[in-house]
Tab-separated table of C-alpha atoms and ligand atoms in Angstrom:
chain	number	residue	atom	x	y	z
A	210	MET	CA	48.857	-137.052	71.455
A	211	ARG	CA	47.292	-133.871	72.806
A	212	HIS	CA	45.788	-131.396	70.363
A	213	PHE	CA	44.312	-127.959	71.106
A	214	LEU	CA	40.918	-127.786	69.448
A	215	ASP	CA	38.734	-126.076	72.026
A	216	THR	CA	39.379	-123.772	74.972
A	217	THR	CA	38.278	-126.450	77.420
A	218	ASP	CA	40.910	-128.902	76.141
A	219	LEU	CA	43.126	-127.175	78.704
A	220	THR	CA	42.386	-127.270	82.423
A	221	VAL	CA	42.355	-124.031	84.399
A	222	LYS	CA	45.700	-125.087	85.909
A	223	GLU	CA	47.187	-125.693	82.452
A	224	ILE	CA	45.972	-122.268	81.319
A	225	ASP	CA	47.635	-120.727	84.391
A	226	GLU	CA	50.861	-122.520	83.408
A	227	LEU	CA	50.611	-121.221	79.824
A	228	ILE	CA	50.069	-117.665	81.072
A	229	ALA	CA	53.089	-118.048	83.376
A	230	LEU	CA	55.200	-119.378	80.494
A	231	ALA	CA	54.099	-116.540	78.173
A	232	THR	CA	54.910	-114.024	80.911
A	233	ASP	CA	58.385	-115.520	81.279
A	234	ILE	CA	58.883	-115.443	77.484
A	235	ILE	CA	57.986	-111.726	77.460
A	236	ALA	CA	60.516	-111.035	80.220
A	237	ASN	CA	63.297	-113.315	78.922
A	238	LYS	CA	63.053	-113.514	75.130
A	239	LYS	CA	66.666	-114.646	74.586
A	240	LYS	CA	66.163	-117.680	76.837
A	241	TYR	CA	63.645	-119.091	74.338
A	242	ALA	CA	65.409	-118.167	71.081
A	243	HIS	CA	66.486	-121.762	70.284
A	244	VAL	CA	63.901	-123.849	72.167
A	245	CYS	CA	62.316	-125.132	68.932
A	246	SER	CA	65.484	-125.393	66.889
A	247	GLY	CA	65.038	-128.090	64.213
A	248	LYS	CA	61.238	-128.146	64.596
A	249	LYS	CA	58.733	-127.199	61.912
A	250	LEU	CA	55.310	-125.602	62.244
A	251	ALA	CA	52.835	-126.063	59.372
A	252	THR	CA	50.231	-123.310	59.008
A	253	LEU	CA	47.298	-124.675	56.990
A	254	PHE	CA	44.983	-121.733	56.411
A	255	PHE	CA	41.946	-122.539	54.281
A	256	GLU	CA	40.455	-119.147	55.230
A	257	PRO	CA	41.995	-115.635	55.288
A	258	SER	CA	43.961	-114.421	58.292
A	259	THR	CA	46.475	-111.740	59.197
A	260	ARG	CA	47.053	-111.934	62.952
A	261	THR	CA	46.596	-115.614	63.663
A	262	ARG	CA	48.732	-116.981	60.834
A	263	LEU	CA	51.475	-114.386	61.076
A	264	SER	CA	51.644	-114.500	64.871
A	265	PHE	CA	51.923	-118.303	64.750
A	266	GLU	CA	54.700	-117.999	62.180
A	267	ALA	CA	56.490	-115.237	64.105
A	268	ALA	CA	56.130	-117.313	67.287
A	269	MET	CA	57.814	-120.364	65.746
A	270	LEU	CA	60.573	-118.281	64.136
A	271	GLU	CA	61.296	-116.526	67.460
A	272	LEU	CA	61.596	-119.952	69.088
A	273	GLY	CA	64.288	-120.903	66.561
A	274	GLY	CA	62.039	-123.209	64.525
A	275	SER	CA	60.889	-122.942	60.928
A	276	VAL	CA	57.560	-122.698	59.146
A	277	ILE	CA	55.890	-124.285	56.106
A	278	GLY	CA	52.308	-123.995	54.912
A	279	PHE	CA	49.760	-122.212	52.786
A	280	SER	CA	47.555	-119.187	53.305
A	281	GLU	CA	44.589	-120.055	51.089
A	282	ALA	CA	42.816	-123.238	50.046
A	283	ASN	CA	43.387	-122.456	46.364
A	284	SER	CA	47.131	-122.837	46.706
A	285	SER	CA	46.779	-126.336	48.190
A	286	SER	CA	45.492	-129.592	46.727
A	287	ALA	CA	42.197	-128.939	48.520
A	288	SER	CA	41.374	-127.092	45.276
A	289	LYS	CA	41.686	-130.460	43.474
A	290	GLY	CA	39.312	-132.121	45.918
A	291	GLU	CA	41.714	-133.523	48.523
A	292	SER	CA	40.057	-134.083	51.896
A	293	VAL	CA	41.137	-132.337	55.102
A	294	GLY	CA	42.024	-135.744	56.552
A	295	ASP	CA	44.351	-136.674	53.660
A	296	THR	CA	45.939	-133.209	53.651
A	297	VAL	CA	46.737	-133.405	57.341
A	298	LYS	CA	47.956	-137.013	57.151
A	299	MET	CA	50.496	-135.833	54.580
A	300	VAL	CA	51.485	-132.637	56.357
A	301	SER	CA	52.069	-134.483	59.615
A	302	CYS	CA	54.875	-136.323	57.730
A	303	TYR	CA	56.541	-132.978	57.031
A	304	ALA	CA	55.958	-130.940	60.206
A	305	ASP	CA	56.129	-131.371	63.990
A	306	ILE	CA	53.018	-129.324	64.785
A	307	ILE	CA	50.095	-127.972	62.735
A	308	ALA	CA	47.962	-124.841	63.088
A	309	MET	CA	44.812	-125.028	60.955
A	310	ARG	CA	42.093	-122.528	60.097
A	311	HIS	CA	39.084	-123.764	58.127
A	312	PRO	CA	35.660	-122.331	57.213
A	313	LEU	CA	33.910	-125.549	58.267
A	314	GLU	CA	33.069	-126.045	61.940
A	315	GLY	CA	34.847	-129.139	63.271
A	316	ALA	CA	37.409	-129.419	60.446
A	317	PRO	CA	40.430	-129.150	62.819
A	318	ARG	CA	38.919	-131.924	64.951
A	319	VAL	CA	38.566	-134.172	61.890
A	320	ALA	CA	42.166	-133.286	61.039
A	321	SER	CA	43.321	-134.297	64.519
A	322	TYR	CA	42.010	-137.852	63.989
A	323	LYS	CA	44.391	-138.255	61.037
A	324	SER	CA	47.408	-136.389	62.348
A	325	ASP	CA	50.545	-137.895	63.850
A	326	VAL	CA	51.502	-134.496	65.340
A	327	PRO	CA	49.612	-131.972	67.524
A	328	VAL	CA	46.884	-130.010	65.709
A	329	ILE	CA	45.876	-126.521	66.853
A	330	ASN	CA	42.504	-125.057	65.898
A	331	ALA	CA	43.266	-121.591	64.516
A	332	GLY	CA	39.557	-120.862	63.966
A	333	ASP	CA	36.808	-123.110	62.550
A	334	GLY	CA	33.903	-121.363	60.860
A	335	GLY	CA	31.555	-119.642	63.303
A	336	HIS	CA	32.329	-122.218	65.991
A	337	SER	CA	35.439	-121.409	67.997
A	338	HIS	CA	38.847	-119.752	68.035
A	339	PRO	CA	40.630	-121.092	71.103
A	340	THR	CA	44.056	-119.531	70.508
A	341	GLN	CA	42.364	-116.125	70.273
A	342	THR	CA	40.918	-116.926	73.691
A	343	LEU	CA	44.378	-117.675	75.072
A	344	THR	CA	45.402	-114.303	73.634
A	345	ASP	CA	42.421	-112.678	75.348
A	346	LEU	CA	43.201	-114.395	78.654
A	347	LEU	CA	46.812	-113.209	78.591
A	348	THR	CA	45.561	-109.689	77.873
A	349	ILE	CA	43.020	-109.803	80.713
A	350	TYR	CA	45.694	-111.132	83.064
A	351	ARG	CA	48.186	-108.419	82.083
A	352	GLU	CA	45.590	-105.650	82.362
A	353	LYS	CA	43.553	-106.786	85.354
A	354	GLY	CA	45.841	-109.235	87.151
A	355	ARG	CA	42.948	-111.625	87.762
A	356	PHE	CA	40.338	-113.816	86.060
A	357	ASN	CA	37.601	-113.480	88.685
A	358	ASN	CA	35.281	-110.715	89.847
A	359	LEU	CA	34.867	-109.115	86.417
A	360	THR	CA	31.915	-107.714	84.473
A	361	ILE	CA	32.587	-108.443	80.820
A	362	GLY	CA	30.636	-106.758	78.021
A	363	LEU	CA	30.618	-108.679	74.737
A	364	CYS	CA	29.377	-106.485	71.914
A	365	GLY	CA	28.528	-106.989	68.244
A	366	ASP	CA	27.959	-110.179	66.289
A	367	LEU	CA	27.650	-112.683	69.124
A	368	LYS	CA	26.004	-115.273	66.875
A	369	PHE	CA	28.786	-115.794	64.335
A	370	GLY	CA	31.648	-114.321	66.368
A	371	ARG	CA	33.614	-117.450	67.240
A	372	THR	CA	36.024	-115.567	69.510
A	373	VAL	CA	33.095	-114.682	71.767
A	374	HIS	CA	31.977	-118.312	72.007
A	375	SER	CA	35.438	-119.473	73.010
A	376	LEU	CA	35.906	-116.629	75.507
A	377	ILE	CA	32.588	-117.358	77.243
A	378	LYS	CA	33.539	-121.045	77.565
A	379	ALA	CA	36.856	-120.033	79.128
A	380	MET	CA	35.552	-117.363	81.521
A	381	CYS	CA	32.707	-119.599	82.766
A	382	ARG	CA	35.341	-121.513	84.739
A	383	TYR	CA	36.160	-118.537	86.990
A	384	SER	CA	34.196	-117.061	89.897
A	385	ASP	CA	32.184	-113.845	90.140
A	386	ILE	CA	32.046	-113.328	86.380
A	387	LYS	CA	29.076	-111.440	84.988
A	388	PHE	CA	28.493	-111.286	81.231
A	389	VAL	CA	26.706	-108.405	79.526
A	390	LEU	CA	25.706	-109.573	76.039
A	391	ILE	CA	25.221	-106.590	73.738
A	392	SER	CA	23.863	-107.445	70.281
A	393	PRO	CA	20.847	-107.133	68.011
A	394	LYS	CA	18.376	-109.952	68.829
A	395	GLU	CA	19.115	-111.641	65.492
A	396	LEU	CA	22.834	-111.812	66.355
A	397	SER	CA	22.598	-112.994	69.949
A	398	VAL	CA	24.747	-115.741	71.461
A	399	PRO	CA	23.759	-119.218	70.155
A	400	ASP	CA	21.387	-121.195	72.378
A	401	TYR	CA	23.951	-123.942	73.036
A	402	ILE	CA	26.320	-121.403	74.613
A	403	LYS	CA	23.512	-120.235	76.899
A	404	THR	CA	22.279	-123.683	77.929
A	405	ASP	CA	25.537	-125.659	78.013
A	406	TYR	CA	27.761	-122.971	79.518
A	407	LEU	CA	25.995	-119.912	80.965
A	408	ASP	CA	22.957	-121.717	82.432
A	409	GLU	CA	24.780	-124.953	83.229
A	410	ARG	CA	27.434	-123.079	85.235
A	411	GLY	CA	24.923	-120.700	86.836
A	412	MET	CA	26.658	-117.676	85.298
A	413	GLY	CA	25.014	-114.296	85.685
A	414	TYR	CA	24.275	-112.598	82.379
A	415	ILE	CA	22.048	-109.965	80.867
A	416	GLU	CA	21.226	-109.245	77.237
A	417	THR	CA	20.741	-105.756	75.819
A	418	GLU	CA	20.681	-103.983	72.480
A	419	LYS	CA	21.981	-100.683	73.904
A	420	ILE	CA	25.649	-100.329	74.820
A	421	GLU	CA	25.006	-96.924	76.462
A	422	ASN	CA	22.767	-98.546	79.111
A	423	VAL	CA	25.490	-100.816	80.436
A	424	MET	CA	28.744	-98.953	79.808
A	425	PRO	CA	29.283	-97.750	83.432
A	426	GLN	CA	29.146	-101.350	84.762
A	427	LEU	CA	31.862	-102.821	82.579
A	428	ASP	CA	35.384	-103.840	83.582
A	429	ILE	CA	36.076	-105.198	80.101
A	430	LEU	CA	34.419	-104.259	76.814
A	431	TYR	CA	35.066	-106.845	74.107
A	432	MET	CA	34.024	-105.425	70.746
A	433	THR	CA	33.567	-107.640	67.667
A	434	ARG	CA	32.879	-106.957	64.014
A	435	ILE	CA	29.735	-108.040	62.204
A	436	GLN	CA	30.909	-111.203	60.416
A	437	ARG	CA	29.964	-110.407	56.822
A	438	GLU	CA	31.302	-113.696	55.428
A	439	ARG	CA	28.949	-115.807	57.575
A	440	PHE	CA	25.653	-114.169	56.552
A	441	PHE	CA	23.369	-115.980	54.156
A	442	SER	CA	22.486	-112.760	52.314
A	443	GLU	CA	24.159	-109.384	51.766
A	444	ASP	CA	20.883	-107.659	52.766
A	445	GLU	CA	21.024	-109.281	56.202
A	446	TYR	CA	24.602	-108.080	56.639
A	447	LEU	CA	23.737	-104.539	55.530
A	448	LYS	CA	20.896	-104.466	58.059
A	449	HIS	CA	23.320	-105.038	60.933
A	450	LYS	CA	26.656	-103.672	59.737
A	451	ASP	CA	26.444	-100.396	61.692
A	452	ALA	CA	24.672	-101.851	64.723
A	453	PHE	CA	27.394	-100.799	67.171
A	454	ILE	CA	30.021	-98.145	66.710
A	455	LEU	CA	32.152	-97.392	69.743
A	456	ASP	CA	33.376	-93.798	69.796
A	457	THR	CA	34.912	-91.483	72.377
A	458	ASP	CA	31.499	-90.032	73.221
A	459	LYS	CA	30.092	-93.410	74.256
A	460	LEU	CA	33.131	-93.984	76.474
A	461	LYS	CA	32.405	-90.893	78.602
A	462	THR	CA	30.412	-92.940	81.128
A	463	ALA	CA	32.868	-95.860	81.222
A	464	LYS	CA	35.075	-96.759	84.179
A	465	SER	CA	38.496	-95.138	84.201
A	466	ASP	CA	40.092	-98.600	84.294
A	467	LEU	CA	37.910	-100.163	81.598
A	468	THR	CA	39.860	-102.467	79.269
A	469	ILE	CA	38.703	-102.203	75.648
A	470	MET	CA	39.471	-105.335	73.667
A	471	HIS	CA	38.806	-106.496	70.094
A	472	PRO	CA	40.146	-109.651	68.422
A	473	LEU	CA	40.541	-107.622	65.173
A	474	PRO	CA	40.200	-107.151	62.256
A	475	ARG	CA	38.183	-103.993	62.863
A	476	VAL	CA	35.830	-102.667	60.210
A	477	ASN	CA	33.945	-99.661	61.605
A	478	GLU	CA	32.827	-100.805	65.052
A	479	ILE	CA	35.523	-98.789	66.870
A	480	THR	CA	36.317	-95.318	65.553
A	481	THR	CA	40.034	-94.691	65.130
A	482	ASP	CA	40.079	-91.836	67.666
A	483	VAL	CA	39.412	-94.457	70.370
A	484	ASP	CA	42.857	-95.901	69.564
A	485	ASP	CA	44.416	-92.985	71.476
A	486	ASP	CA	42.410	-93.736	74.623
A	487	PRO	CA	44.745	-95.425	77.148
A	488	ARG	CA	41.971	-97.924	77.856
A	489	ALA	CA	42.156	-99.269	74.265
A	490	LYS	CA	44.215	-102.461	74.439
A	491	TYR	CA	43.430	-104.226	71.156
A	492	PHE	CA	46.838	-103.705	69.575
A	493	GLU	CA	48.592	-104.942	72.738
A	494	GLN	CA	46.142	-107.861	72.579
A	495	ALA	CA	47.385	-108.745	69.073
A	496	LEU	CA	50.995	-108.671	70.311
A	497	ASN	CA	50.061	-110.887	73.261
A	498	GLY	CA	48.829	-113.379	70.640
A	499	LYS	CA	52.398	-114.018	69.544
A	500	TYR	CA	53.653	-114.663	73.073
A	501	ILE	CA	50.849	-117.001	74.091
A	502	ARG	CA	51.244	-118.933	70.821
A	503	MET	CA	54.973	-119.307	71.611
A	504	ALA	CA	53.959	-120.759	74.976
A	505	LEU	CA	51.396	-123.066	73.343
A	506	ILE	CA	53.837	-124.381	70.726
A	507	ILE	CA	56.438	-125.175	73.420
A	508	THR	CA	53.838	-126.847	75.624
A	509	LEU	CA	52.267	-129.030	72.913
A	510	LEU	CA	55.665	-130.090	71.548
A	511	ASN	CA	56.782	-130.956	75.081
A	512	TRP	CA	53.652	-133.052	75.651
A	513	ALA	CA	54.290	-134.813	72.341
A	514	GLY	CA	57.830	-135.604	73.537
A	515	GLY	CA	59.247	-133.492	70.728
A	516	LEU	CA	61.458	-131.175	72.774
A	517	SER	CA	64.327	-132.852	74.557
A	518	ASP	CA	66.502	-131.132	77.157
A	519	GLU	CA	69.219	-130.719	74.507
A	520	ASP	CA	66.767	-128.799	72.273
B	200	CP	N1	41.825	-112.251	65.444
B	200	CP	C1	41.999	-112.939	64.297
B	200	CP	O1	41.701	-114.136	64.215
B	200	CP	O2	42.498	-112.231	63.256
B	200	CP	P1	42.868	-112.831	61.831
B	200	CP	O3	41.557	-113.266	61.187
B	200	CP	O4	43.550	-111.739	61.088
B	200	CP	O5	43.730	-114.031	62.041
């Protein structure tokens, strides 16, 4: 049984195949309209979500399958004290594939030990968000046509921003990638990401607190929000909440083919007038999330032997 819990659970070749499948789905939507007929996706969301949960659900519906699940812990028996393991053991009796978001790091992995069907990590605490990374990779591929020879600026809350952690792990596997890490010192990338990925792979990176200093170098600017829900105190959050605000003025020195990305939700870190800049791709990015999740559902169900030729 193969689950998808971390970006590196997929080889580079398998990611290429997923991107190719998503690209084919985009071009030939009707061909895939019944691929998951008779199959059920369970979305177990113990933490709030708009894009991830709804794009997973839209993905399964557009593949001809159906969806069950819950969108908050309080509407499940977790509120009565049921463990993640027991919940997933039960749900894997009712569904063919599970997407789980949980505030605790590692919860989807624990779930995978108890599940009889593939489990997908839809975000675990401040740790990782691998399907967002697949979304980001599809966006980079569609915008740049390559995964190498890129200078990628990651800006905002790089400490708690799980999408950044997963994206660094993924991009470390390509050549000629330079990371520009833009954050307040207190919100810099965790040490394990630096030692186990950036240093271990000999990746070039610089750290700065000033986005203006590095803007002209960037091929991709990946903005993130300050993750209010992960701070230990409101005062700490308030100290950093306006650390970076991208506006049209700051973009004046950027490359004409810069790609501006954001996993969303946005709070105030990108002003809304930037939305009209043709380099802003964050809403396309959210749409790409549906297509890559369609590709992931098909792939994991195929690996589990759940999609026959007749399906
Ligand atoms: N990008 C993302 O994970 O958004 P949601 O929290 O709305 O799912």
